Amino acid sequence: MHRRLIVPSALAASLLLAIPASAASFAPGAPGIGDSYYPASGNGGYDVSHYDLRLKYQPATDLLEGTATILATAKQDLSRFNLDFGLKVSEIRVNGRPAKFAASGDHELEVTPASPTAKGAPLSVVVRYAGKPSEFKIDGWSAWARTPDGGVAAQEPDSAVWWFPSNDHPLDKATFDVSVLVPDGHQAISNGVLQSQSSRLGWTRFNWRSNKPQATYLATLAVGRFDITTDRTANGLPVLNAYSKDLGDNAGAARASIERTTEVAEWLESVFGPYPFNSLGGYVPNVTSGFALETQTRPFYSPRQFANGANVSVVVHELAHQWYGDSVSVADWKDIWINEGFARYSQWLWSEKEGEGTAQELADYVYAARAAEDPFWTVKPGDPGAENQFHGAVYDRGALALQALRNEIGDEDFFAILKGWPQEHAYGNAHVADFVRYAERVSGKPLAALFDTWLYQPSKPAAPTAASAGLSVPTAAPSGRSAAKPAKLAQPKSWKKIAETNTIHDEGHTGH
């Protein structure tokens, strides 16, 4: 027998009062985080603290199956939110309950929870999905690279959407656990520390942990057959390097370069301060592209980086990014100079340390190599535009800006800035303007005009001539020695959404 429940009017009134007065404020999060160059990248309304990715990958078919658990906090009264992702999703749950979802655009998922989430409340989002990453394309392009024995996710400024759902922008950094099941005989390489591996029923599971905030584009995954070397630094950090078994003639040069990772990192600590993460290393899969990338704790290197022999300079570049780009990340992609100008300048400092040309000599060489009418000088490193985000000027003119700063304020303040900046902004984000203010504060000098000249004026500045003799990088050879003539510097690759454009210039090597 069913009884009709009669609610007294007083009780009904009290139930209405129990509904938050701010219920009308619940609204969808923005479909983009607000980046100047990529307005659709990232999402508004929530902040991710952790990604737990449980994956299974079959190299023979390129099938990736996954369950992603995303732990986040609502930044507003949230009725709906977006995730950046491209593979086929079968189920989404929010706070344990099934949620509605729909594709929007070429890599957006609109997720509508069963109940809205109040500002400050936790969000637990579980996404089940499957697909072949190489078949998902944006404008005809895929960031997922197939290899003869597997696949690799390593690209900039986007790669996450090909293998896990995320808030895909450096402004929303998080910690990561990545667990990958692959056929026996294959390895899965990712960021951070390998916590464990185990084999069962013809499959091996690799469990990786990156325990410091990490931008989504800096997350990496490589599945293949690798030779792996391990070690520990003097202060106990684990070192893991991985080399594809089929690198051919480039194998020796790759090992001769990447096995110096610990040495390079220890030297960079003298320039930038303590290494910011829980592990280090690098990996070289058998890909056809020609670039390198600062994937956090474990940079990606293409075999072609070593086609002309050992290339420790590119290792310096990618490891420098662990401070400038990974620990301190861009707040907006227009701030890319904070990444690339500093990584390029670290190569000049390494050259100075190795007695192969001082930073000033390299600056003079790069400056003289391009006439005033060269379009190179029209690119503004402080805001190059999306089409020129990885233009050579961002790297080389960006490094010239640092040499000009060094000459203006002297070594003591200059190296104090290089070391202090990544400490002050560790694991966060920053704009170019933040760096300018920091440099002014440390040096006590007005520097806005200098930075405007080198980073924002579309013309060739006056040469960054040394203000005084005896400038020296930490642990450099004694000043006054006769330096070798610097080798011609290659222009870095412009990242485009066409993987084939990432090629090596014959005259040298480079990295993102």
mmCIF file of C-alpha atoms in Angstrom, residues 4 12 20 95 121 141 198 244 259 333 376 410 493-494:
data_model
loop_
_atom_site.group_PDB
_atom_site.id
_atom_site.type_symbol
_atom_site.label_atom_id
_atom_site.label_comp_id
_atom_site.label_asym_id
_atom_site.label_seq_id
_atom_site.Cartn_x
_atom_site.Cartn_y
_atom_site.Cartn_z
ATOM 1 C CA ARG A 4 0.895 10.007 -0.156
ATOM 2 C CA ALA A 12 8.079 22.973 2.898
ATOM 3 C CA PRO A 20 21.653 27.762 -0.934
ATOM 4 C CA ASN A 95 32.227 12.327 -7.283
ATOM 5 C CA ALA A 121 34.482 21.621 -2.915
ATOM 6 C CA TRP A 141 48.313 16.482 -37.350
ATOM 7 C CA SER A 198 55.618 -6.505 -12.261
ATOM 8 C CA SER A 244 65.675 2.414 -28.162
ATOM 9 C CA GLU A 259 75.031 9.525 -19.865
ATOM 10 C CA TRP A 333 52.258 30.947 -23.960
ATOM 11 C CA PHE A 376 64.868 37.673 -37.679
ATOM 12 C CA GLY A 410 77.485 42.727 -13.751
ATOM 13 C CA LYS A 493 62.842 24.338 -34.793
ATOM 14 C CA SER A 494 59.608 26.245 -34.994
#
